[in-house]
C-alpha positions as a LaTeX table, in Angstrom:
\begin{tabular}{lrrr}
\hline
Residue & $x$ (\AA) & $y$ (\AA) & $z$ (\AA) \\
\hline
Unk1 & 52.59 & $-4.36$ & $-68.96$ \\
Unk2 & 49.92 & $-2.51$ & $-70.91$ \\
Unk3 & 52.40 & $-1.89$ & $-73.73$ \\
Unk4 & 52.93 & $-5.64$ & $-74.13$ \\
Unk5 & 49.20 & $-6.40$ & $-74.02$ \\
Unk6 & 48.44 & $-3.76$ & $-76.67$ \\
Unk7 & 50.83 & $-5.35$ & $-79.17$ \\
Unk8 & 49.56 & $-7.69$ & $-81.85$ \\
Unk9 & 49.83 & $-11.38$ & $-81.12$ \\
Unk10 & 52.58 & $-11.66$ & $-83.74$ \\
Unk11 & 54.74 & $-9.05$ & $-81.96$ \\
Unk12 & 54.08 & $-10.71$ & $-78.59$ \\
Unk13 & 55.12 & $-14.10$ & $-79.96$ \\
Unk14 & 58.25 & $-12.67$ & $-81.58$ \\
Unk15 & 59.27 & $-10.97$ & $-78.33$ \\
Unk16 & 58.87 & $-14.25$ & $-76.46$ \\
Unk17 & 60.45 & $-16.43$ & $-79.15$ \\
Unk18 & 63.97 & $-14.95$ & $-79.13$ \\
Unk19 & 65.80 & $-16.19$ & $-75.99$ \\
Unk20 & 67.54 & $-13.05$ & $-74.67$ \\
Unk21 & 64.76 & $-10.69$ & $-75.80$ \\
Unk22 & 62.34 & $-13.15$ & $-74.18$ \\
Unk23 & 64.09 & $-12.86$ & $-70.81$ \\
Unk24 & 64.33 & $-9.05$ & $-70.94$ \\
Unk25 & 60.68 & $-8.75$ & $-71.96$ \\
Unk26 & 59.63 & $-11.06$ & $-69.12$ \\
Unk27 & 61.62 & $-9.08$ & $-66.55$ \\
Unk28 & 60.35 & $-5.69$ & $-67.70$ \\
Unk29 & 56.70 & $-6.76$ & $-67.95$ \\
Unk30 & 56.65 & $-8.72$ & $-64.68$ \\
Unk31 & 58.48 & $-6.15$ & $-62.54$ \\
Unk32 & 56.47 & $-3.23$ & $-63.93$ \\
Unk33 & 53.26 & $-5.11$ & $-63.09$ \\
Unk34 & 54.54 & $-5.80$ & $-59.59$ \\
Unk35 & 55.46 & $-2.14$ & $-59.00$ \\
Unk36 & 52.04 & $-0.99$ & $-60.22$ \\
Unk37 & 49.82 & $-3.60$ & $-58.56$ \\
Unk38 & 51.95 & $-5.23$ & $-55.84$ \\
Unk39 & 51.14 & $-8.57$ & $-54.26$ \\
Unk40 & 53.13 & $-11.45$ & $-52.87$ \\
Unk41 & 52.35 & $-13.81$ & $-55.76$ \\
Unk42 & 53.53 & $-11.23$ & $-58.30$ \\
Unk43 & 56.73 & $-10.76$ & $-56.27$ \\
Unk44 & 57.40 & $-14.51$ & $-56.27$ \\
Unk45 & 56.72 & $-14.69$ & $-60.02$ \\
Unk46 & 59.08 & $-11.75$ & $-60.59$ \\
Unk47 & 61.89 & $-13.44$ & $-58.67$ \\
Unk48 & 61.37 & $-16.74$ & $-60.50$ \\
Unk49 & 61.31 & $-14.97$ & $-63.87$ \\
Unk50 & 64.49 & $-13.08$ & $-63.03$ \\
Unk51 & 66.40 & $-16.32$ & $-62.44$ \\
Unk52 & 64.59 & $-18.71$ & $-64.81$ \\
Unk53 & 63.40 & $-16.16$ & $-67.37$ \\
Unk54 & 64.07 & $-18.02$ & $-70.59$ \\
Unk55 & 62.25 & $-21.17$ & $-69.42$ \\
Unk56 & 59.31 & $-19.17$ & $-68.07$ \\
Unk57 & 59.34 & $-17.11$ & $-71.26$ \\
Unk58 & 58.83 & $-20.16$ & $-73.44$ \\
Unk59 & 55.96 & $-21.27$ & $-71.21$ \\
Unk60 & 54.54 & $-17.76$ & $-71.62$ \\
Unk61 & 55.01 & $-18.04$ & $-75.38$ \\
Unk62 & 52.63 & $-21.00$ & $-75.44$ \\
Unk63 & 50.27 & $-19.25$ & $-73.03$ \\
Unk64 & 50.20 & $-16.09$ & $-75.19$ \\
Unk65 & 49.36 & $-18.19$ & $-78.24$ \\
Unk66 & 46.38 & $-19.64$ & $-76.36$ \\
Unk67 & 45.11 & $-16.68$ & $-74.31$ \\
Unk68 & 46.84 & $-13.49$ & $-75.61$ \\
Unk69 & 48.22 & $-12.55$ & $-72.16$ \\
Unk70 & 51.07 & $-13.74$ & $-69.97$ \\
Unk71 & 50.68 & $-16.58$ & $-67.50$ \\
Unk72 & 49.83 & $-15.37$ & $-63.96$ \\
Unk73 & 49.53 & $-11.79$ & $-65.09$ \\
\hline
\end{tabular}
C-alpha cells in the first residue's frame, strides 16, 4: 500500500490503466492493506476487487486522478 502511494501520479495512473496490471495492482494493494490494518469493510472491498478487479480498477483510476489515493483505502 505505501509503495503505491509513494509513486508519482503518472506511475499510479499507468498501473491502473493497463487491464491485467490494473487487476494485479488492485489485489496486491488491497490485500496488503487488509492484512496490515484489518477491518470488515476492507475485507469486503478485497473480495469485490478479487472478483471484479478490472472494473474497480478503472473506478480507482478516476479516483486516483482526482485524489491521488485509491477509493476506500
